[in-house]
Coordinates of C-alpha atoms and ligand atoms in Angstrom, one line a residue:
X1 CA 5.7 -69.5 42.6
X2 CA 4.9 -66.4 44.6
X3 CA 7.1 -65.2 47.4
X4 CA 5.9 -62.8 50.1
X5 CA 8.3 -60.5 51.9
X6 CA 8.2 -57.1 53.6
X7 CA 10.9 -55.5 51.3
X8 CA 12.0 -56.7 47.9
X9 CA 15.3 -55.2 46.9
X10 CA 16.1 -55.4 43.1
X11 CA 19.8 -55.6 42.5
X12 CA 22.6 -57.2 44.5
X13 CA 25.2 -54.5 43.8
X14 CA 26.8 -52.7 46.8
X15 CA 23.7 -50.5 47.3
X16 CA 21.2 -53.4 47.4
X17 CA 23.3 -55.6 49.6
X18 CA 24.0 -52.8 52.1
X19 CA 20.3 -52.0 52.3
X20 CA 19.4 -55.7 52.7
X21 CA 21.9 -55.9 55.6
X22 CA 20.3 -52.9 57.3
X23 CA 16.8 -54.3 56.9
X24 CA 17.7 -57.8 58.1
X25 CA 19.5 -56.3 61.1
X26 CA 16.2 -54.7 62.2
X27 CA 14.4 -58.0 61.7
X28 CA 12.6 -57.1 58.4
X29 CA 11.9 -59.9 56.1
X30 CA 13.8 -59.0 52.9
X31 CA 14.8 -60.7 49.7
X32 CA 17.2 -59.5 47.0
X33 CA 16.4 -60.3 43.4
X34 CA 19.4 -60.2 41.2
X35 CA 19.4 -60.9 37.4
X36 CA 23.0 -62.3 37.2
X37 CA 23.6 -65.9 37.9
X38 CA 27.1 -65.2 39.2
X39 CA 28.8 -62.2 40.8
X40 CA 30.7 -59.9 38.4
X41 CA 34.4 -60.6 38.4
X42 CA 35.5 -57.2 37.0
X43 CA 35.6 -54.2 39.4
X44 CA 34.3 -50.9 38.3
X45 CA 35.0 -49.2 41.6
X46 CA 38.4 -49.4 43.3
X47 CA 37.9 -47.0 46.3
X48 CA 36.0 -46.7 49.5
X49 CA 35.9 -43.3 51.0
X50 CA 36.0 -42.3 54.7
X51 CA 32.2 -41.9 55.2
X52 CA 31.6 -45.4 53.7
X53 CA 34.1 -46.8 56.1
X54 CA 32.3 -45.0 58.9
X55 CA 29.0 -46.4 57.7
X56 CA 30.5 -49.9 57.9
X57 CA 32.0 -49.2 61.3
X58 CA 28.6 -48.0 62.6
X59 CA 27.5 -51.6 62.2
X60 CA 30.8 -53.1 63.3
X61 CA 31.4 -54.4 59.8
X62 CA 34.6 -52.5 58.8
X63 CA 37.3 -55.0 59.9
X64 CA 37.0 -57.4 57.0
X65 CA 37.0 -54.6 54.5
X66 CA 40.1 -53.0 56.1
X67 CA 41.8 -56.4 56.1
X68 CA 41.4 -56.8 52.4
X69 CA 42.0 -53.2 51.3
X70 CA 45.0 -50.9 51.2
X71 CA 44.8 -47.4 52.7
X72 CA 45.8 -44.5 50.4
X73 CA 46.4 -41.2 52.3
X74 CA 45.5 -39.0 49.3
X75 CA 42.9 -38.9 46.5
X76 CA 42.5 -36.9 43.3
X77 CA 40.1 -34.2 42.1
X78 CA 39.8 -34.0 38.3
X79 CA 43.2 -35.7 38.0
X80 CA 44.9 -32.5 39.3
X81 CA 48.6 -32.8 40.3
X82 CA 47.9 -31.4 43.8
X83 CA 46.4 -34.4 45.6
X84 CA 43.6 -34.2 48.1
X85 CA 44.9 -34.9 51.5
X86 CA 42.7 -37.1 53.7
X87 CA 45.2 -37.3 56.6
X88 CA 43.8 -34.3 58.5
X89 CA 40.1 -35.2 58.3
X90 CA 37.9 -35.5 61.4
X91 CA 37.4 -39.2 61.2
X92 CA 39.0 -42.5 62.3
X93 CA 39.5 -43.3 58.6
X94 CA 41.9 -40.6 57.3
X95 CA 42.4 -42.2 54.0
X96 CA 40.6 -43.7 51.1
X97 CA 40.7 -47.5 51.0
X98 CA 41.8 -49.2 47.8
X99 CA 39.4 -52.1 47.5
X100 CA 38.1 -53.6 44.2
X101 CA 34.3 -53.6 43.9
X102 CA 34.1 -57.4 43.4
X103 CA 35.6 -57.8 47.0
X104 CA 33.3 -55.2 48.4
X105 CA 30.3 -57.0 47.0
X106 CA 31.5 -60.4 48.1
X107 CA 32.0 -59.2 51.7
X108 CA 28.6 -57.5 51.7
X109 CA 26.9 -60.6 50.3
X110 CA 28.6 -62.8 53.0
X111 CA 27.4 -60.4 55.7
X112 CA 23.9 -60.2 54.3
X113 CA 23.6 -64.0 54.2
X114 CA 24.9 -64.2 57.8
X115 CA 21.9 -62.0 58.7
X116 CA 19.5 -64.3 56.9
X117 CA 19.0 -62.3 53.7
X118 CA 17.6 -64.4 50.9
X119 CA 19.6 -63.4 47.8
X120 CA 18.0 -64.9 44.7
X121 CA 20.4 -64.9 41.8
X122 CA 19.3 -65.4 38.2
X123 CA 16.0 -63.4 38.9
X124 CA 15.3 -60.8 36.3
X125 CA 12.6 -58.3 37.3
X126 CA 10.5 -57.4 34.3
X127 CA 7.3 -56.0 35.7
X128 CA 6.0 -54.0 38.7
X129 CA 2.6 -53.0 39.8
X130 CA 1.7 -51.0 42.8
X131 CA -1.6 -50.9 44.9
X132 CA -2.5 -49.2 48.2
X133 CA -0.8 -51.9 50.3
X134 CA 2.4 -52.7 48.4
X135 CA 4.1 -53.9 45.2
X136 CA 4.0 -56.9 43.0
X137 CA 7.2 -57.7 41.1
X138 CA 7.4 -60.3 38.5
X139 CA 10.0 -61.7 36.1
X140 CA 11.8 -64.8 35.0
X141 CA 14.3 -67.0 36.7
X142 CA 16.0 -69.4 34.2
X143 CA 13.1 -68.9 31.9
X144 CA 10.5 -69.8 34.6
X145 CA 8.2 -67.0 35.7
X146 CA 8.3 -65.8 39.3
X147 CA 6.3 -63.3 41.4
X148 CA 7.2 -61.5 44.5
X149 CA 4.8 -59.5 46.7
X150 CA 6.2 -56.9 49.1
X151 CA 5.1 -54.0 51.2
X152 CA 8.0 -52.0 49.6
X153 CA 10.1 -52.5 46.5
X154 CA 13.5 -50.9 46.2
X155 CA 15.2 -50.4 42.9
X156 CA 19.0 -50.8 43.5
X157 CA 19.3 -52.1 40.0
X158 CA 21.8 -49.7 38.6
X159 CA 21.8 -46.8 36.1
X160 CA 19.5 -48.5 33.6
X161 CA 17.1 -49.4 36.5
X162 CA 14.1 -51.4 35.3
X163 CA 12.3 -50.5 38.6
X164 CA 12.7 -46.8 38.0
X165 CA 11.3 -47.1 34.5
X166 CA 8.4 -49.5 35.5
X167 CA 7.5 -47.1 38.3
X168 CA 7.4 -44.2 35.9
X169 CA 10.0 -42.1 37.8
X170 CA 11.6 -39.5 35.5
X171 CA 15.4 -39.5 35.2
X172 CA 16.2 -36.1 33.6
X173 CA 19.7 -35.1 32.6
X174 CA 22.2 -35.2 29.8
X175 CA 23.6 -37.9 27.4
X176 CA 27.3 -38.7 27.4
X177 CA 29.2 -36.0 25.5
X178 CA 32.6 -37.6 26.1
X179 CA 33.7 -41.2 26.7
X180 CA 36.9 -42.6 28.3
X181 CA 38.5 -46.0 27.8
X182 CA 39.3 -48.5 30.6
X183 CA 41.6 -51.5 30.3
X184 CA 42.8 -53.9 33.1
X185 CA 46.0 -55.1 31.4
X186 CA 49.5 -56.5 32.1
X187 CA 52.1 -53.8 31.7
X188 CA 55.6 -55.0 31.0
X189 CA 57.1 -51.5 31.4
X190 CA 54.9 -49.9 34.1
X191 CA 55.4 -46.2 34.9
X192 CA 58.0 -45.3 37.5
X193 CA 55.4 -43.6 39.8
X194 CA 52.9 -45.9 41.4
X195 CA 49.9 -43.7 40.3
X196 CA 50.4 -42.0 37.0
X197 CA 48.0 -39.2 36.2
X198 CA 48.4 -36.7 33.4
X199 CA 46.4 -34.3 31.4
X200 CA 47.6 -32.5 28.3
X201 CA 46.3 -31.1 25.0
X202 CA 46.1 -34.6 23.6
X203 CA 43.9 -36.0 26.4
X204 CA 44.3 -37.5 29.9
X205 CA 45.4 -40.8 31.3
X206 CA 45.7 -42.5 34.7
X207 CA 47.4 -45.8 35.5
X208 CA 46.9 -47.6 38.8
X209 CA 48.5 -50.9 39.9
X210 CA 45.9 -53.6 40.7
X211 CA 48.4 -56.2 41.9
X212 CA 50.1 -59.2 40.3
X213 CA 51.5 -57.1 37.5
X214 CA 48.0 -56.1 36.4
X215 CA 47.3 -52.3 36.0
X216 CA 44.2 -50.3 35.2
X217 CA 44.7 -47.8 32.4
X218 CA 42.1 -45.1 32.0
X219 CA 42.5 -42.9 28.9
X220 CA 40.5 -40.1 27.4
X221 CA 41.9 -39.4 23.9
X222 CA 40.9 -36.0 22.5
X223 CA 40.7 -37.6 19.0
X224 CA 38.4 -40.4 20.2
X225 CA 36.3 -38.8 23.0
X226 CA 33.2 -38.7 20.9
X227 CA 33.1 -42.5 20.5
X228 CA 29.7 -43.8 21.7
X229 CA 29.9 -45.5 25.1
X230 CA 28.5 -48.8 23.8
X231 CA 31.1 -49.2 21.0
X232 CA 33.4 -52.1 22.0
X233 CA 37.0 -51.2 22.9
X234 CA 39.9 -53.1 21.5
X235 CA 43.4 -53.5 22.9
X236 CA 44.8 -51.9 19.7
X237 CA 42.6 -48.8 20.2
X238 CA 43.6 -48.5 23.9
X239 CA 47.2 -49.0 23.1
X240 CA 47.2 -46.4 20.3
X241 CA 45.3 -43.8 22.5
X242 CA 47.6 -44.3 25.5
X243 CA 50.6 -43.9 23.3
X244 CA 49.2 -40.7 21.8
X245 CA 48.3 -39.2 25.2
X246 CA 51.2 -40.5 27.4
X247 CA 53.9 -41.2 24.8
X248 CA 54.1 -45.0 25.6
X249 CA 51.8 -48.0 25.8
X250 CA 54.0 -49.2 28.8
X251 CA 54.3 -52.7 27.2
X252 CA 50.5 -53.3 27.4
X253 CA 49.2 -56.9 26.7
X254 CA 46.8 -59.5 28.0
X255 CA 43.7 -57.5 28.6
X256 CA 41.4 -58.9 31.4
X257 CA 38.7 -56.3 30.9
X258 CA 38.2 -53.6 28.2
X259 CA 35.4 -51.1 28.6
X260 CA 34.2 -47.6 27.8
X261 CA 32.3 -45.2 30.0
X262 CA 30.8 -41.8 29.5
X263 CA 29.9 -38.6 31.3
X264 CA 26.1 -39.0 31.0
X265 CA 24.6 -37.2 34.0
X266 CA 21.2 -37.8 35.4
X267 CA 19.3 -37.6 38.7
X268 CA 15.8 -39.0 39.5
X269 CA 13.1 -36.5 40.1
X270 CA 11.9 -38.5 43.1
X271 CA 13.6 -41.1 45.2
X272 CA 10.2 -42.4 46.2
X273 CA 6.9 -43.1 44.5
X274 CA 4.4 -44.6 47.0
X275 CA 5.8 -48.1 47.7
X276 CA 8.7 -47.9 45.4
X277 CA 12.1 -46.4 46.4
X278 CA 15.3 -45.9 44.4
X279 CA 18.9 -46.0 45.7
X280 CA 22.4 -45.9 44.3
X281 CA 23.1 -45.7 40.6
X282 CA 19.3 -46.3 40.0
X283 CA 18.9 -42.8 41.4
X284 CA 22.0 -41.0 40.2
X285 CA 24.3 -41.4 37.2
X286 CA 27.5 -39.4 36.5
X287 CA 31.0 -39.5 35.2
X288 CA 33.0 -41.7 37.7
X289 CA 35.4 -39.0 38.6
X290 CA 36.9 -39.2 42.1
X291 CA 35.4 -42.7 42.7
X292 CA 32.1 -41.7 44.4
X293 CA 29.2 -43.7 43.0
X294 CA 29.5 -46.8 45.0
X295 CA 30.2 -44.8 48.1
X296 CA 27.1 -42.6 47.7
X297 CA 25.1 -45.8 47.1
X298 CA 26.1 -47.3 50.4
X299 CA 25.3 -44.0 52.1
X300 CA 21.8 -43.9 50.4
X301 CA 21.2 -47.4 51.8
X302 CA 22.2 -46.4 55.3
X303 CA 19.7 -43.5 55.1
X304 CA 16.9 -45.6 53.8
X305 CA 17.4 -48.8 55.8
X306 CA 16.4 -47.6 59.3
X307 CA 13.5 -45.5 57.9
X308 CA 11.9 -48.5 56.1
X309 CA 12.5 -50.6 59.2
X310 CA 10.9 -48.0 61.4
X311 CA 7.8 -47.9 59.2
X312 CA 7.5 -51.7 59.0
X313 CA 8.6 -52.6 62.6
X314 CA 8.1 -49.6 64.9
X315 CA 4.9 -48.0 63.8
X316 CA 6.6 -44.9 62.3
X317 CA 4.3 -43.0 59.9
X318 CA 4.9 -43.6 56.2
X319 CA 5.7 -39.9 55.7
X320 CA 9.1 -40.7 57.3
X321 CA 10.0 -42.2 54.0
X322 CA 9.6 -38.8 52.3
X323 CA 12.6 -37.6 54.4
X324 CA 14.7 -40.2 52.4
X325 CA 14.1 -38.1 49.2
X326 CA 14.4 -34.8 51.2
X327 CA 17.8 -35.8 52.6
X328 CA 19.4 -37.8 49.8
X329 CA 18.2 -35.9 46.7
X330 CA 20.4 -32.9 47.6
X331 CA 23.3 -35.3 48.1
X332 CA 22.7 -36.7 44.7
X333 CA 22.6 -33.2 43.2
X334 CA 25.9 -32.3 44.9
X335 CA 27.4 -35.5 43.5
X336 CA 26.4 -34.6 40.0
X337 CA 27.7 -31.1 40.3
X338 CA 31.0 -32.3 41.8
X339 CA 31.6 -34.9 39.0
X340 CA 30.6 -32.3 36.3
X341 CA 33.1 -29.9 37.8
X342 CA 35.8 -32.6 37.6
X343 CA 34.8 -33.6 34.1
X344 CA 35.2 -30.0 33.0
X345 CA 38.6 -29.8 34.6
X346 CA 39.6 -32.9 32.7
X347 CA 39.4 -31.1 29.3
X348 CA 42.2 -30.4 27.0
X349 CA 41.8 -26.8 25.6
X350 CA 44.3 -24.1 26.6
X351 CA 41.6 -22.5 28.7
X352 CA 41.1 -25.7 30.7
X353 CA 44.8 -26.3 31.1
X354 CA 45.1 -22.7 32.5
X355 CA 42.2 -23.4 34.9
X356 CA 44.0 -26.6 36.0
X357 CA 47.1 -24.6 36.9
X358 CA 44.9 -22.2 38.9
X359 CA 43.2 -25.0 40.7
X360 CA 46.5 -26.8 41.4
X361 CA 47.6 -23.6 43.3
X362 CA 44.3 -23.3 45.2
X363 CA 44.4 -26.9 46.3
X364 CA 47.8 -26.2 48.0
X365 CA 45.8 -24.0 50.5
X366 CA 45.0 -26.4 53.3
X367 CA 41.4 -25.1 53.9
X368 CA 40.4 -25.5 50.3
X369 CA 42.1 -28.9 50.1
X370 CA 40.3 -30.0 53.2
X371 CA 36.9 -28.8 52.0
X372 CA 37.2 -30.8 48.8
X373 CA 38.6 -33.9 50.6
X374 CA 35.6 -33.8 53.0
X375 CA 33.2 -33.5 50.0
X376 CA 34.8 -36.4 48.2
X377 CA 35.0 -38.4 51.4
X378 CA 31.3 -38.0 52.1
X379 CA 32.0 -36.3 55.4
X380 CA 30.3 -33.0 54.6
X381 CA 26.7 -34.4 54.5
X382 CA 24.3 -33.0 57.2
X383 CA 20.6 -33.3 57.5
X384 CA 19.6 -30.1 59.2
X385 CA 15.8 -30.5 58.5
X386 CA 15.2 -33.3 60.9
X387 CA 12.6 -35.8 59.9
X388 CA 12.1 -36.3 63.7
X389 CA 10.7 -33.3 65.5
X390 CA 12.5 -32.2 68.6
X391 CA 10.7 -31.7 71.9
X392 CA 9.6 -28.2 72.3
X393 CA 12.7 -26.9 74.0
X394 CA 15.5 -26.4 75.0
X395 CA 17.3 -27.8 72.0
X396 CA 20.8 -26.7 71.3
X397 CA 21.4 -25.0 68.0
X398 CA 23.9 -26.3 65.4
X399 CA 23.6 -30.0 66.3
X400 CA 20.6 -31.3 64.3
X401 CA 21.6 -33.4 61.3
X402 CA 25.4 -33.4 62.1
X403 CA 27.3 -36.5 61.3
X404 CA 29.3 -37.7 64.3
X405 CA 32.8 -39.2 64.1
X406 CA 33.5 -42.2 66.2
X407 CA 34.2 -40.4 69.5
X408 CA 35.6 -42.3 72.5
X409 CA 33.1 -41.5 75.2
X410 CA 33.6 -41.8 78.9
X411 CA 30.8 -43.6 80.5
X412 CA 29.3 -42.3 83.8
X413 CA 30.7 -45.4 85.5
X414 CA 34.2 -44.5 84.3
X415 CA 35.0 -46.8 81.4
X416 CA 35.7 -45.7 77.8
X417 CA 33.2 -46.5 75.0
X418 CA 33.3 -46.0 71.3
X419 CA 30.3 -44.1 70.1
X420 CA 29.9 -46.3 67.0
X421 CA 29.9 -49.5 69.0
X422 CA 26.8 -48.2 70.8
X423 CA 25.1 -48.0 67.4
X424 CA 26.0 -51.5 66.1
X425 CA 22.5 -52.9 66.6
X426 CA 21.0 -50.1 64.4
X427 CA 19.0 -48.6 67.3
X428 CA 18.6 -45.0 68.3
X429 CA 21.0 -43.8 71.0
X430 CA 20.2 -41.5 73.8
X431 CA 23.4 -40.2 75.5
X432 CA 22.8 -38.3 78.7
X433 CA 24.9 -36.7 81.3
X434 CA 22.8 -37.7 84.4
X435 CA 22.5 -41.2 85.8
X436 CA 18.7 -41.3 85.9
X437 CA 17.9 -39.2 82.8
X438 CA 15.5 -40.4 80.1
X439 CA 14.9 -38.5 77.0
X440 CA 12.7 -35.4 77.7
X441 CA 9.0 -36.2 77.5
X442 CA 7.7 -36.0 74.0
X443 CA 10.9 -37.3 72.4
X444 CA 9.0 -40.1 70.7
X445 CA 8.9 -38.8 67.1
X446 CA 5.1 -39.3 66.7
X447 CA 2.3 -41.0 68.6
X448 CA 2.4 -44.7 67.9
X449 CA 6.0 -44.8 66.9
X450 CA 8.1 -46.7 69.4
X451 CA 11.7 -46.6 68.2
X452 CA 14.2 -49.1 69.5
X453 CA 16.4 -47.1 71.8
X454 CA 19.7 -47.6 73.6
X455 CA 20.4 -45.4 76.6
X456 CA 23.9 -44.6 77.9
X457 CA 24.9 -42.4 80.7
X458 CA 28.1 -40.5 79.8
X459 CA 30.5 -38.1 81.5
X460 CA 30.5 -34.7 79.8
X461 CA 31.9 -32.4 82.4
X462 CA 35.5 -32.5 81.2
X463 CA 36.4 -29.5 78.9
X464 CA 37.8 -32.0 76.4
X465 CA 34.6 -34.0 76.2
X466 CA 33.1 -33.6 72.7
X467 CA 29.8 -33.4 74.6
X468 CA 30.8 -30.7 77.0
X469 CA 27.8 -28.5 77.6
X470 CA 25.3 -31.1 76.3
X471 CA 22.9 -32.8 78.7
X472 CA 21.4 -35.1 76.2
X473 CA 22.0 -36.2 72.6
X474 CA 19.7 -38.2 70.5
X475 CA 21.5 -40.0 67.7
X476 CA 19.7 -41.6 64.8
X477 CA 20.5 -45.2 63.8
X478 CA 22.6 -43.8 60.9
X479 CA 25.0 -41.9 63.2
X480 CA 23.5 -38.4 62.5
X481 CA 22.3 -36.3 65.4
X482 CA 18.5 -36.0 65.7
X483 CA 18.9 -33.2 68.3
X484 CA 20.9 -32.1 71.3
X485 CA 19.5 -30.9 74.6
X486 CA 20.7 -28.8 77.4
X487 CA 18.4 -29.1 80.4
X488 CA 19.6 -26.0 82.1
X489 CA 18.9 -23.6 79.3
Ligands
LIG1 C1 35.0 -47.0 35.3 C2 34.3 -46.9 36.6 C3 35.0 -46.7 37.7 C4 34.3 -46.5 38.9 N1 35.0 -46.3 40.1 C5 34.4 -46.0 41.2 C6 35.1 -45.9 42.5 O1 36.4 -46.0 42.5 N2 34.4 -45.6 43.6 C7 33.1 -45.5 43.6 O2 32.5 -45.2 44.6 N3 32.4 -45.7 42.5 C8 33.0 -46.0 41.3 N4 32.3 -46.2 40.2 C9 30.8 -46.3 40.3 C10 30.3 -47.6 40.9 O3 30.8 -48.7 40.2 C11 28.8 -47.6 40.9 O4 28.3 -46.4 41.4 C12 28.2 -48.7 41.8 O5 28.4 -50.0 41.2 C13 26.7 -48.5 42.0 O6 26.2 -49.6 42.8 P1 24.7 -50.0 42.7 O7 24.6 -51.1 43.7 O8 23.9 -48.8 42.9 O9 24.4 -50.5 41.2 P2 25.1 -51.6 40.4 O10 26.5 -51.9 41.0 O11 25.0 -51.3 39.0 O12 24.2 -52.9 40.7 C14 23.0 -53.1 40.2 C15 22.6 -54.5 40.2 O13 21.3 -54.7 39.8 C16 21.2 -55.8 38.9 N5 20.0 -55.6 38.0 C17 19.9 -54.7 37.0 N6 18.7 -54.9 36.4 C18 18.0 -55.9 37.1 C19 16.8 -56.5 36.9 N7 15.9 -56.0 36.0 N8 16.4 -57.5 37.8 C20 17.3 -57.9 38.7 N9 18.5 -57.4 38.9 C21 18.9 -56.4 38.1 C22 22.5 -55.8 38.2 O14 22.8 -57.1 37.6 C23 23.5 -55.4 39.3 O15 24.0 -56.5 40.0 C24 32.9 -46.5 39.0 C25 32.2 -46.7 37.8 C26 32.9 -46.9 36.6 C27 32.1 -47.1 35.3

């Protein structure tokens, strides 16, 4: 049976689900094709960083995630002893949220269904063909062939992405040179510290409580680090390696999940080829240091969603989609470089151990600690090369592409208003300091493109206003600034 939609998203991981939510919010007809019959019970990711929480808050979705998660005020960089401190970051979410991936996916799926997204489980995509007007996807559902025709197809189908391969998009990089072991196990004698992290000449280990007596143990054993990622892990091997590295197996028993993962590092050459786009792990693969992959995937989805919706719904030119690659490819590159740096710091030679001491000292300097915390938290991303041209002048320098925190604005009629609440519907936002002001003429990005726009008159005269000196601010649906305007300049 053939299905016809505007966007077919392949993969119902966090990236695909977030993208589907964004598209459905804008009224785009979207379906998600997912090969698994049932959601995965094991959770690879355990953390949600500040920018991802902001992304959820931009759509008013954060409360359910916060309810189920646990805030942690610090994070780690390369398992260094000096922790990254999130408490001073310029965001409402000055922490990382401990939240297993299975819950994140369940909450996103529930939200997507509430918006009318058609999630088709048990649908394995096996072929893809493009023409001038769109894509044809085909595969099997319970052995029965299916077809899906869409204007755009998005591969959010993970690191081994079939969509990426079928579209012929190169994924250059390096194979795994080191593997680590993961076990979700019961520990009868858990470590005294809630989060154990150590690195020594024999390897490194981290132990994190998951609740109900279950802990996650991650071990890199210098003697076993060349084991291929696909070689199955046994409880005995994990136990022996943890004992070698940490001096104890902490009374390990009853494994719920045993797995191995590597430091293979790859980035797609292009995030888009004609009617096919890639997002999340399908576009970037790396050592999972610092817990970033899921987070960057959600943020890819936020960048892509409004652009696809603008092309399909608002008459935006297709070239807008090129800005997805232009804006997110550098973020992918930075992610790879950050995780490679952490992977190097997690080595065991005397030279690396000396480097770790040096880095531990440097991270005690607040400015350096904050810089890395912002990077890990996803708060340092800016898009200075706006995909939307500003009107001729006078545009204020330094604003274009900035990510905005959730400021409390004072409306011209006196009441307070959260900036993010004004973006919940996924529209553009024009904030202006005069009651009757409209965006300056020529603000529409290109002829024929009619963006959905919300207009708010705000009070900017107080010195304490974050918009002091700004007469107008155009905010993109993803919470980044398109441009700022000062009429008197
Ligand atoms: C040990 C470990 C710990 C991690 N910890 C963290 C962390 O703390 N924080 C963090 O941010 N990240 C972490 N990550 C990374 C994170 O798990 C991934 O980055 C994240 O799952 C990527 O999401 P995604 O939606 O892009 O891809 P995936 O989650 O891989 O989802 C892809 C989906 O596509 C489906 N699919 C695949 N092929 C097809 C096909 N042909 N047809 C239909 N469907 C298909 C799959 O079944 C799957 O459901 C960790 C990873 C590992 C290995």
